[in-house]
Amino acid sequence: MRIRNHPILAIPEREAIPFTWNAAPLTGYPGEMISSALIANAVHIFGHHAKDGSPQGLFCANGQCSQCLVIADGRPVKACMTPLQAGMAVQSVEGLPRLPENDAVPQTAAVETVAVDVLVIGGGPAGLSAAIELGKLGVRTLLVDDKDRLGGKLVLQTHKFFGSVEDSYAGTRGFEIGHLLAAELSRLPSVEVWLNTTAVAVFSDRLVGVVRNGRYVTVRPSKLMVAAGAREKMLSFPGNTLPGVYGAGAFQTLVNRDLVKSSERVLIVGGGNVGLIAGYHAIQAGITVVALIEALPRLGGYKVHADKLMRLGVPIYTRHTIVCAAGSDRVESATIAELDDRWNVRPGTQKSVAVDTVLIAVGLAEVNEFFLKAKQFGMDVFHAGDAQEIAEASAAMFTGKIEGLKIAQSLGAFSGEVPTEWDDKAAVLKSRPGAVVHREPPAREEGVFPVFHCTQEVPCNPCTSVCPQHAIRTENDAITGLPYFTGPADCTGCASCVAICPGLAVTLVDYRKDPAHPLVVLPYEVWREKVAVGQKVPVTDMDGAILGYYAVEKVKTRKKYPGTLLVHVRVDRMVAKRAVGIWVQERQTDPMAVYEKAPSPDEAIVCRCERITAGEIRTAIRSGVRDLNQLKALTRAGMGACGSKTCRPMIWRIFKEEGVDLGTVTDRVDRPLFVEVPIGAFAGTEPEGA
């Protein structure tokens, strides 16, 4: 289940180490998360729930849901947050985990308290950008992150970013941006970074509790910056907790960070940028995307992302939802159905598809509990990135920069003003994509020139920055304007605009040698063996329709963009300006083949930790419950290890579906401790192996 070849990512050379799973010998790599090592060995079931024996597996891979619990060397741990060590004995959790049988009194120690000017929670694009601004001004800053490397979700992104080259690294791949920001931060001596450090609590005495490599430490910051990112939203449908139902972030963590081929056939639920990009990442990892479905009448993500998928052979269905996932121990199939104008399933439209993975990409929720609790306790707290507002990573970098300077102002380390254009640029980068417009191809049929296949205004203009002739502009010179070629004779045919475009929406057409059969340069980022010189490839238009099969004449790359192949094909004159991409998937799966009756949605699990169904929650609501604390006491919904991080939004949705005025519902009381912590950590005990 390891990815041995990837069109973008380098495959590192690593020496395998032994470990055991339920006493069976396996191998993994040192430092990789236990969950990834298990899935790489085709182990998808990590245990069975104590309540009903249901199989448990990975869902979020981000330490949020606690569904990946395993026993490692006698201790219950989250498999997605615990690195593998040589000789580690890992066991499945069958029922309730037993406490270690150890009568020895542990040696305790005083808990260390660290005072800093600024504590930044989160090492993603927002936290890094804020810390960089603070570091430039010499502010004593501590940045903590619960992963083993900086970058946050940037680490998971193999695609090129939108925005502008000058302000948000447009045309650079996400993981490379993470490296650039981390390298810049490392050169700032006033900023200290603690990795493998989980922020767990904000207290009324204005201390922040963190667990660093298993040891509990308290931090007393003058200012607190929360850039903890976002967590996956979940859908309520029968089978939604089966192993093989992943959040998009978990899927990207496996295939892009850990190079584990988690699936063979995946159904994607959600047509925003997250779902569309995850589909592209799946194809790069050699996984078949059976279909992508979206409940809305139109996709919420950028059209260029959708176009990339359709050109690769992925069917996209709007006004569709998932009805259920089925399988004995893991996902074996999924049922989807069409929705009517009232968001009800159209009778008789249920279709079943054979898949081993359902990827849920229906949105994100802010990880804002640290910010809200700090505000409640009167701390001087700031927030940025997804913890402030869900948006693209390019916007998160700007909000981080802005909040970093605001913190410096409040400390007296910066006497100037935050540039007003930063706020303007952040607002543009957060903006929704514009309406899709029709663009006629250029009438010209001589010389060489670029053709732009983007038909939707999004904040992106790197093509204007790389043209050596300065012959590409955007409408009204705005970052959201559609690009155009100013020609007629300024293009040198360098194809820099083709190589840098994040949406793979620029091609180059060259009529100079053979006007009847012009050469077209197509961008390509997936399976390289499919575009060998001399091989005939299916060339598609913007919507994925095959225009014809044409031989590859040449494959080149630009040094600055090595992951994007520039595939040269000579085509018929009639299709040259319509040619956009190359069809990749061997076959397009049609989910209209098999029909079946959908199970009752009351069977859907809402609280994953305690296995509480939507039906149980509806029954309580219909009996008059209007308080989430009472609901927890009656049903245990929200009482589990994750602290209602996953079920809370769905419970609110059920109240709304039942016609309850949400203003009459009392929210649950949040305790200061937001993450599970071994009780020994609070006593300052030394963790084994530390």
XYZ file of C-alpha atoms in Angstrom:
690
model
C 0.000 0.000 0.000
C 3.031 2.306 -0.294
C 3.239 4.900 -3.068
C 6.435 4.067 -4.946
C 6.070 6.642 -7.728
C 4.545 10.109 -7.664
C 4.496 12.790 -10.378
C 5.203 15.612 -7.902
C 6.560 14.237 -4.631
C 10.008 12.739 -4.119
C 10.002 9.263 -2.573
C 12.488 9.323 0.318
C 14.874 6.472 1.021
C 14.047 5.097 4.463
C 15.065 2.011 6.382
C 12.144 -0.056 7.638
C 11.760 -0.959 11.305
C 9.863 -3.886 12.859
C 6.739 -3.617 14.992
C 3.864 -5.906 15.837
C 0.121 -5.620 15.333
C -1.814 -7.946 17.609
C 1.425 -9.941 17.921
C 1.807 -10.308 14.126
C 5.135 -8.964 12.791
C 4.935 -5.965 10.446
C 7.316 -3.253 9.250
C 6.995 0.500 9.014
C 9.175 3.575 8.963
C 10.573 5.289 12.070
C 8.656 8.386 13.036
C 5.651 7.835 10.779
C 2.329 7.828 12.542
C 1.081 4.429 13.699
C -2.122 4.866 11.671
C -0.168 5.333 8.444
C 2.047 2.327 9.163
C -1.034 0.181 9.766
C -2.856 1.295 6.613
C 0.333 0.802 4.612
C 0.149 -2.816 5.802
C -3.529 -3.031 4.694
C -4.801 -2.819 8.294
C -7.883 -0.587 8.260
C -9.701 -1.778 11.394
C -8.050 -0.501 14.579
C -10.514 -2.098 16.986
C -14.193 -2.518 17.835
C -16.410 -0.218 19.864
C -17.373 -1.295 23.377
C -21.042 -0.422 22.857
C -21.972 -2.328 19.718
C -18.815 -3.983 18.393
C -18.678 -1.687 15.365
C -15.316 -1.562 13.558
C -13.224 1.528 14.253
C -10.644 3.096 11.960
C -9.070 6.332 10.837
C -11.287 9.352 10.100
C -9.593 12.736 10.631
C -5.849 11.930 10.987
C -5.601 15.235 12.844
C -6.020 14.263 16.494
C -9.574 15.570 16.632
C -11.967 12.596 16.616
C -10.276 9.837 18.706
C -11.657 7.082 16.455
C -8.160 5.753 15.708
C -7.408 4.673 19.297
C -4.940 1.784 19.643
C -2.857 0.310 22.458
C 0.862 0.992 21.927
C 3.255 -0.635 24.395
C 0.417 -0.944 26.892
C -0.849 2.638 26.609
C -3.997 3.844 24.817
C -2.930 6.406 22.198
C -4.270 8.119 19.092
C -2.729 6.233 16.204
C -2.738 9.321 13.977
C -0.688 11.379 16.456
C 1.744 8.777 17.809
C 4.992 8.096 15.924
C 6.068 4.525 15.314
C 9.156 3.241 17.136
C 11.222 0.146 16.481
C 9.877 -2.885 18.302
C 6.637 -1.177 19.310
C 3.851 -3.589 20.249
C 0.589 -2.202 18.880
C -2.768 -3.790 19.637
C -6.345 -3.156 18.600
C -8.817 -1.786 21.110
C -11.487 -4.412 21.684
C -14.124 -2.920 23.950
C -12.912 -0.634 26.712
C -9.112 -0.379 26.991
C -7.712 -1.655 30.282
C -5.568 0.517 32.467
C -1.952 -0.612 32.870
C -1.502 -2.953 35.832
C 1.180 -1.034 37.682
C 1.047 -0.576 41.436
C 4.212 1.513 41.613
C 3.795 5.106 42.740
C 4.975 7.334 39.883
C 7.690 9.896 40.471
C 6.137 13.314 40.082
C 7.784 16.622 39.328
C 6.853 20.277 39.354
C 5.174 21.521 36.197
C 7.293 24.061 34.359
C 5.801 27.461 33.520
C 7.248 29.446 30.625
C 6.634 33.175 30.193
C 6.686 34.669 26.690
C 5.568 37.860 24.994
C 3.488 35.982 22.417
C 2.273 32.402 22.214
C 1.199 31.286 18.736
C -0.924 28.130 18.639
C -0.588 26.517 15.211
C 2.258 26.255 12.692
C 0.215 26.440 9.503
C 0.188 29.301 6.973
C -1.452 31.785 9.377
C 0.631 30.944 12.443
C 3.878 30.908 10.472
C 3.100 34.240 8.810
C 2.223 35.865 12.151
C 5.359 34.508 13.829
C 7.516 35.745 10.943
C 6.176 39.293 11.306
C 6.763 39.156 15.070
C 10.225 37.674 14.619
C 11.242 40.410 12.190
C 10.477 42.914 14.946
C 12.401 40.959 17.587
C 9.317 40.026 19.648
C 9.948 37.035 21.956
C 7.559 34.495 20.493
C 6.830 30.824 21.131
C 5.086 28.877 18.362
C 3.636 25.448 19.222
C 2.288 22.851 16.823
C 1.099 19.301 17.432
C 2.744 17.832 14.318
C 6.337 16.789 13.694
C 6.915 19.503 11.077
C 5.759 23.035 10.341
C 3.357 23.938 7.556
C -0.045 22.725 8.745
C -2.246 21.809 5.793
C 0.367 23.221 3.404
C 2.258 19.960 3.960
C -0.627 18.096 2.304
C -0.921 20.252 -0.827
C 0.841 19.158 -4.023
C -0.989 21.621 -6.283
C 0.162 25.109 -7.238
C -1.414 27.969 -5.333
C -3.593 30.754 -6.678
C -3.201 34.426 -5.775
C -0.233 36.510 -6.902
C 3.441 35.644 -7.184
C 4.521 38.659 -5.135
C 2.110 38.288 -2.224
C 1.098 34.646 -1.828
C 3.573 32.465 -3.737
C 1.141 31.886 -6.619
C 2.321 29.129 -8.925
C 4.255 27.454 -6.087
C 3.060 24.152 -4.646
C 1.621 24.157 -1.151
C 4.226 21.901 0.480
C 6.976 24.042 -1.050
C 5.386 27.178 0.435
C 5.435 25.433 3.813
C 9.190 24.819 3.412
C 9.785 28.463 2.415
C 7.885 29.861 5.405
C 9.552 27.445 7.848
C 12.992 28.346 6.476
C 12.265 32.068 6.854
C 11.103 31.540 10.431
C 14.233 29.548 11.314
C 16.345 32.632 10.580
C 14.566 34.725 13.240
C 16.260 34.191 16.635
C 13.473 35.719 18.759
C 11.033 32.961 17.717
C 11.189 29.547 19.395
C 9.320 26.588 17.892
C 8.008 23.587 19.813
C 6.891 20.748 17.551
C 5.011 17.646 18.764
C 3.357 19.998 21.245
C -0.407 19.991 21.699
C -2.210 22.968 23.201
C -4.828 21.430 25.487
C -6.341 24.144 27.675
C -6.798 27.825 28.444
C -7.343 28.594 32.133
C -8.926 31.447 34.059
C -5.546 32.472 35.506
C -4.510 33.169 31.889
C -2.202 30.206 31.594
C -2.226 28.001 28.505
C -1.566 24.301 29.055
C 0.431 22.373 26.455
C 1.734 18.813 26.305
C 5.219 18.736 24.807
C 6.514 15.296 23.865
C 4.345 13.791 26.587
C 5.208 16.322 29.311
C 2.785 18.959 30.570
C 3.983 22.570 30.507
C 2.108 25.788 31.176
C 2.757 28.965 29.199
C 2.035 32.480 30.417
C 1.844 34.739 27.348
C 1.336 38.486 27.333
C -0.517 38.017 24.054
C -2.102 34.875 22.628
C -2.404 34.172 18.906
C -4.726 31.322 17.888
C -4.027 29.922 14.420
C -5.135 26.357 15.100
C -6.776 25.898 11.713
C -9.950 23.935 11.087
C -11.440 20.489 11.563
C -13.466 18.368 9.178
C -17.237 18.568 9.150
C -19.014 15.232 9.079
C -22.168 14.048 7.341
C -24.864 11.961 8.986
C -25.666 8.887 6.889
C -25.842 5.149 7.605
C -22.357 3.676 7.482
C -20.647 7.008 8.070
C -18.260 5.559 10.686
C -17.112 2.526 8.697
C -13.348 2.310 8.183
C -12.791 3.797 4.747
C -14.925 6.885 5.381
C -12.300 9.606 5.611
C -12.255 13.328 6.000
C -10.500 14.981 3.064
C -7.599 16.049 5.288
C -7.025 12.484 6.464
C -6.988 11.233 2.890
C -4.487 13.916 1.845
C -2.368 13.166 4.921
C -2.076 9.538 3.889
C -1.359 10.017 0.180
C 0.646 13.267 0.217
C 2.406 13.442 3.587
C 2.909 9.763 4.350
C 2.902 8.367 0.790
C 0.412 5.628 1.628
C -2.006 4.497 -1.061
C -5.024 4.231 1.198
C -7.542 3.287 -1.487
C -8.172 1.799 -4.892
C -11.545 3.402 -5.713
C -12.871 6.526 -4.033
C -16.176 8.436 -4.068
C -15.822 12.123 -3.181
C -18.706 13.893 -1.432
C -18.421 17.665 -1.745
C -17.662 19.961 -4.672
C -15.793 22.767 -2.955
C -12.097 23.342 -3.541
C -11.171 20.805 -0.850
C -13.060 17.982 -2.554
C -11.952 18.931 -6.056
C -8.303 19.200 -5.052
C -8.445 15.939 -3.076
C -9.762 14.217 -6.203
C -6.792 15.495 -8.164
C -4.438 14.298 -5.422
C -6.080 10.865 -5.554
C -5.399 10.524 -9.274
C -1.791 11.625 -8.764
C -1.500 8.793 -6.209
C -2.833 6.235 -8.687
C -6.317 5.975 -7.159
C -9.449 5.823 -9.317
C -11.975 8.559 -8.560
C -15.297 6.868 -9.307
C -17.287 10.103 -9.068
C -17.578 13.421 -7.259
C -21.013 14.489 -6.003
C -22.286 17.848 -4.752
C -25.682 18.602 -3.198
C -25.882 22.147 -4.567
C -26.944 22.907 -8.143
C -23.390 24.097 -8.892
C -19.959 23.365 -7.529
C -18.651 25.686 -4.843
C -14.988 25.358 -5.812
C -13.060 26.923 -8.639
C -14.180 25.782 -12.069
C -10.589 25.253 -13.173
C -10.226 22.604 -10.425
C -13.388 20.862 -11.648
C -12.206 21.119 -15.246
C -8.951 19.368 -14.335
C -10.910 16.413 -12.934
C -13.311 16.188 -15.856
C -10.419 16.278 -18.312
C -8.914 13.320 -16.459
C -12.107 11.285 -16.755
C -13.872 11.938 -13.436
C -17.694 12.190 -13.604
C -19.149 15.053 -11.536
C -22.798 15.056 -10.402
C -24.447 18.098 -8.877
C -27.726 17.920 -6.908
C -26.656 14.535 -5.557
C -26.052 13.304 -2.021
C -24.738 10.179 -0.357
C -27.482 7.990 1.078
C -25.368 5.349 2.801
C -22.066 3.496 2.866
C -22.147 -0.282 3.128
C -19.700 -3.012 4.059
C -19.098 -5.631 6.715
C -15.863 -4.354 8.258
C -14.984 -1.473 5.931
C -16.512 0.403 3.019
C -17.372 -1.852 0.086
C -19.959 0.310 -1.694
C -21.809 3.602 -1.432
C -25.310 4.632 -2.489
C -25.913 8.076 -3.925
C -29.150 9.722 -5.030
C -30.445 12.803 -6.805
C -31.984 15.659 -4.812
C -35.074 17.661 -5.713
C -35.572 21.412 -5.239
C -36.596 20.833 -1.598
C -33.399 18.877 -0.839
C -35.274 15.578 -0.627
C -34.068 12.412 -2.345
C -35.917 11.819 -5.606
C -37.594 8.401 -5.334
C -36.061 5.792 -7.590
C -32.798 7.659 -8.181
C -30.640 5.716 -5.725
C -27.506 4.336 -7.369
C -24.848 2.060 -5.914
C -21.132 2.265 -6.709
C -18.398 -0.144 -5.707
C -15.776 1.805 -3.739
C -13.449 1.135 -0.828
C -13.296 4.782 0.288
C -15.789 7.597 0.778
C -14.029 10.924 1.061
C -16.088 13.542 2.933
C -15.304 17.121 1.876
C -18.407 19.025 2.944
C -16.684 21.900 4.660
C -14.577 22.813 7.643
C -15.289 24.197 11.102
C -13.023 26.687 12.862
C -10.855 25.352 15.683
C -11.748 28.412 17.733
C -12.298 26.994 21.226
C -8.953 28.366 22.459
C -9.836 31.835 21.172
C -13.335 31.821 22.691
C -12.146 30.564 26.078
C -9.298 33.101 26.172
C -11.783 35.883 25.391
C -14.015 34.624 28.201
C -11.104 34.776 30.632
C -10.105 38.286 29.593
C -6.865 37.449 27.811
C -5.466 39.682 25.080
C -6.082 37.199 22.269
C -5.926 37.368 18.473
C -6.810 34.841 15.780
C -6.025 34.300 12.098
C -6.422 31.815 9.276
C -9.178 29.215 9.462
C -9.468 29.738 13.220
C -10.760 33.194 12.319
C -12.622 32.440 9.082
C -12.590 29.458 6.733
C -10.808 30.511 3.542
C -7.966 29.566 1.217
C -4.426 29.169 2.577
C -3.294 32.213 0.591
C -5.796 34.299 2.578
C -4.596 32.680 5.815
C -1.076 33.920 5.139
C -2.364 37.472 4.839
C -4.546 37.330 7.957
C -1.542 35.932 9.826
C 0.648 38.823 8.662
C -2.047 41.337 9.632
C -2.639 39.900 13.094
C 1.109 39.565 13.681
C 1.592 43.290 13.147
C -1.444 44.070 15.316
C 0.091 42.053 18.147
C 3.401 43.868 17.684
C 1.533 47.181 17.839
C -0.143 46.181 21.099
C 3.271 45.347 22.587
C 4.825 48.610 21.425
C 7.225 46.780 19.120
C 5.707 48.323 15.983
C 4.745 51.969 15.771
C 3.513 52.036 12.195
C 0.175 51.102 10.694
C -0.861 47.794 9.206
C -0.860 48.379 5.437
C -4.463 48.908 4.328
C -3.743 47.023 1.110
C -3.128 43.894 3.192
C -6.736 43.931 4.350
C -7.852 44.540 0.776
C -5.766 41.657 -0.532
C -6.969 39.338 2.235
C -10.569 40.203 1.344
C -9.923 39.465 -2.329
C -8.256 36.140 -1.526
C -11.273 35.155 0.603
C -13.742 36.062 -2.151
C -16.016 33.479 -3.694
C -15.418 32.537 -7.324
C -17.354 34.587 -9.851
C -19.944 33.419 -12.350
C -18.845 31.184 -15.202
C -18.684 33.106 -18.492
C -18.360 32.008 -22.093
C -15.080 32.925 -23.769
C -14.567 32.626 -27.488
C -11.135 31.297 -28.469
C -8.879 33.786 -30.248
C -9.563 34.061 -33.974
C -5.881 34.155 -34.851
C -4.352 31.117 -36.613
C -0.736 32.087 -37.177
C 2.422 32.317 -35.137
C 2.447 31.114 -31.527
C 0.356 32.349 -28.598
C -1.268 31.201 -25.346
C -4.936 30.244 -25.088
C -6.642 30.824 -21.735
C -9.266 28.306 -20.695
C -10.245 29.905 -17.377
C -13.820 31.171 -17.510
C -14.405 32.223 -13.906
C -13.040 35.160 -11.947
C -10.844 33.924 -9.102
C -7.972 35.699 -7.304
C -5.092 34.532 -9.480
C -2.640 36.213 -11.864
C 0.760 34.419 -11.884
C 0.673 34.167 -15.688
C 1.048 37.965 -15.875
C 4.194 37.833 -13.738
C 6.164 35.203 -15.655
C 5.662 36.362 -19.245
C 9.082 37.657 -20.379
C 7.391 39.884 -22.984
C 4.866 41.284 -20.476
C 2.246 40.333 -23.054
C -0.315 38.863 -20.632
C -2.681 41.032 -18.629
C -5.887 40.582 -16.677
C -9.133 42.440 -17.261
C -8.972 45.859 -15.570
C -5.529 44.769 -14.302
C -7.326 43.197 -11.335
C -6.085 39.997 -9.675
C -9.563 38.530 -10.176
C -9.812 39.563 -13.838
C -9.656 36.946 -16.575
C -6.275 36.866 -18.356
C -5.762 37.713 -22.003
C -2.870 37.868 -24.471
C -2.079 41.334 -25.761
C -0.290 40.057 -28.940
C -0.339 39.758 -31.834
C 3.394 39.078 -32.195
C 4.873 39.256 -28.709
C 4.857 35.552 -27.708
C 8.191 33.701 -27.809
C 6.649 30.292 -27.147
C 8.513 29.860 -23.843
C 5.410 28.275 -22.219
C 6.143 29.819 -18.803
C 2.467 30.742 -18.508
C 1.520 27.119 -19.205
C 3.910 25.827 -16.556
C 2.917 28.206 -13.757
C -0.892 28.165 -14.048
C -2.355 26.597 -10.862
C -5.524 25.607 -12.706
C -3.671 24.013 -15.666
C -5.895 26.321 -17.729
C -3.331 27.744 -20.178
C -2.198 26.030 -23.369
C 0.151 27.167 -26.112
C -0.770 26.853 -29.803
C 1.999 27.042 -32.414
C 1.083 27.357 -36.109
C 4.574 28.233 -37.341
C 5.687 24.894 -38.828
C 2.390 23.392 -39.997
C -0.702 25.653 -39.900
C -2.953 22.711 -40.819
C -1.618 20.662 -37.891
C -0.496 23.109 -35.204
C 1.543 22.048 -32.199
C -0.251 22.358 -28.874
C 1.567 22.442 -25.515
C -0.578 20.917 -22.753
C 0.165 21.035 -18.996
C 0.123 17.627 -17.304
C 0.826 16.518 -13.713
C -0.209 12.890 -13.296
C 0.988 9.502 -14.541
C 4.106 10.141 -16.590
C 4.135 6.759 -18.278
C 0.904 7.775 -20.028
C 2.637 10.530 -22.026
C 5.759 8.856 -23.393
C 7.052 10.313 -26.643
C 5.410 8.574 -29.604
C 2.432 7.395 -27.563
C -1.031 8.423 -28.745
C -2.983 10.185 -26.010
C -6.674 11.136 -25.777
C -6.764 14.947 -25.918
C -9.815 16.544 -24.306
C -11.644 19.843 -24.312
C -12.470 21.863 -21.188
C -15.411 19.611 -20.246
C -13.509 16.362 -20.623
C -14.887 15.397 -24.051
C -12.256 13.584 -26.139
C -11.326 15.585 -29.245
C -9.122 12.870 -30.728
C -6.044 10.710 -30.185
C -2.734 12.362 -31.035
C 0.900 11.292 -30.737
C 3.156 12.933 -28.184
C 6.040 14.651 -29.992
C 7.958 16.001 -27.027
C 7.776 16.239 -23.223
C 9.568 19.113 -21.501
C 9.644 20.837 -18.115
C 10.668 24.259 -16.899
C 13.390 24.178 -14.244
C 11.330 26.258 -11.825
C 8.213 24.036 -12.214
C 9.569 20.483 -12.510
C 6.315 18.818 -11.487
C 4.392 20.188 -14.470
C 5.138 18.379 -17.716
C 4.723 20.347 -20.938
C 3.367 17.753 -23.348
C 3.670 18.673 -27.051
C 1.100 17.137 -29.397
C 0.392 17.991 -33.037
C -3.356 18.131 -33.614
C -5.886 18.959 -36.309
C -6.356 22.675 -36.864
C -10.066 22.484 -35.932
C -9.345 21.311 -32.384
C -6.096 23.163 -31.583
C -7.606 26.042 -29.587
C -10.104 23.753 -27.832
C -7.478 21.253 -26.635
C -6.915 21.590 -22.892
C -5.909 18.299 -21.292
C -5.230 14.575 -21.520
C -7.692 11.881 -20.418
C -6.107 9.595 -17.811
C -8.544 7.167 -16.162
C -8.898 3.899 -18.008
C -12.660 4.017 -17.865
C -15.342 6.343 -16.633
C -17.483 4.650 -14.019
C -21.195 5.245 -14.498
C -22.973 5.187 -11.124
C -26.347 4.810 -12.840
C -25.941 1.050 -13.160
C -27.553 -0.429 -10.010
C -30.548 0.816 -8.009
C -31.441 0.010 -4.435
C -33.596 1.293 -1.582
C -31.909 3.665 0.874
C -31.935 2.731 4.587
C -33.565 5.022 7.106
C -31.413 8.049 7.979
C -32.307 7.482 11.659
C -29.671 4.729 11.583
C -26.880 7.228 10.952
C -24.314 7.679 13.706
C -24.011 11.280 14.890
C -21.813 10.870 17.992
C -18.921 8.681 16.847
C -17.388 8.274 20.309
C -20.552 7.033 22.033
C -22.316 5.543 18.941
C -25.444 7.703 19.308
C -27.701 7.745 16.261
C -29.659 10.549 14.645
C -32.824 8.701 15.616
C -31.931 8.731 19.326
C -31.240 12.460 19.186
C -34.467 13.160 17.290
C -36.432 11.210 19.900
C -34.958 13.328 22.692
C -35.656 16.567 20.809
C -39.253 15.531 20.125
C -39.676 14.797 23.832
C -38.889 18.437 24.579
C -35.121 18.523 25.156
C -33.751 21.990 24.339
C -30.423 21.873 26.173
C -27.302 20.157 24.811
C -26.128 19.499 28.374
C -29.390 17.656 29.121
C -29.119 15.851 25.799
C -25.634 14.694 26.791
C -26.892 13.456 30.171
C -29.784 11.542 28.600
C -28.058 10.031 25.563
C -24.272 10.479 26.158
C -24.066 12.395 22.835
C -21.022 14.637 23.134
C -19.641 12.833 26.179
C -16.903 10.978 24.355
C -13.178 11.483 24.080
C -13.303 14.002 21.238
C -15.330 16.447 23.344
C -18.145 16.802 20.754
C -15.794 18.192 18.099
C -17.420 16.015 15.435
C -21.026 15.599 16.582
C -21.837 19.081 17.853
C -22.468 20.681 14.419
C -24.643 17.727 13.382
C -26.698 17.914 16.600
C -27.410 21.585 15.921
C -28.434 20.638 12.394
C -30.927 18.058 13.715
C -32.487 20.703 15.992
C -32.894 22.886 12.902
C -34.334 20.019 10.820
C -36.882 19.393 13.585
C -38.117 22.965 13.263
C -36.734 24.099 16.627
C -35.858 27.782 17.011
C -32.116 27.581 17.677
C -32.397 30.649 19.876
C -34.307 28.526 22.391
C -31.579 25.855 22.599
C -28.912 26.036 25.325
C -25.440 25.201 24.081
C -23.251 22.775 25.992
C -20.798 24.122 28.564
C -17.217 23.896 27.349
C -14.603 22.980 29.924
C -11.124 24.522 29.765
C -9.523 21.210 28.737
C -10.085 20.633 25.021
C -7.874 17.612 24.304
C -7.477 14.263 26.069
C -4.359 14.158 28.251
C -2.950 11.219 30.280
C -3.524 12.153 33.908
C 0.124 11.508 34.726
C 1.127 14.392 32.461
C -0.467 16.867 34.882
C 1.666 15.475 37.690
C 4.812 16.073 35.673
C 5.648 12.383 35.352
C 8.375 11.487 32.925
C 6.863 9.636 29.924
C 8.418 6.302 29.052
C 10.993 6.609 26.318
C 11.331 10.396 26.704
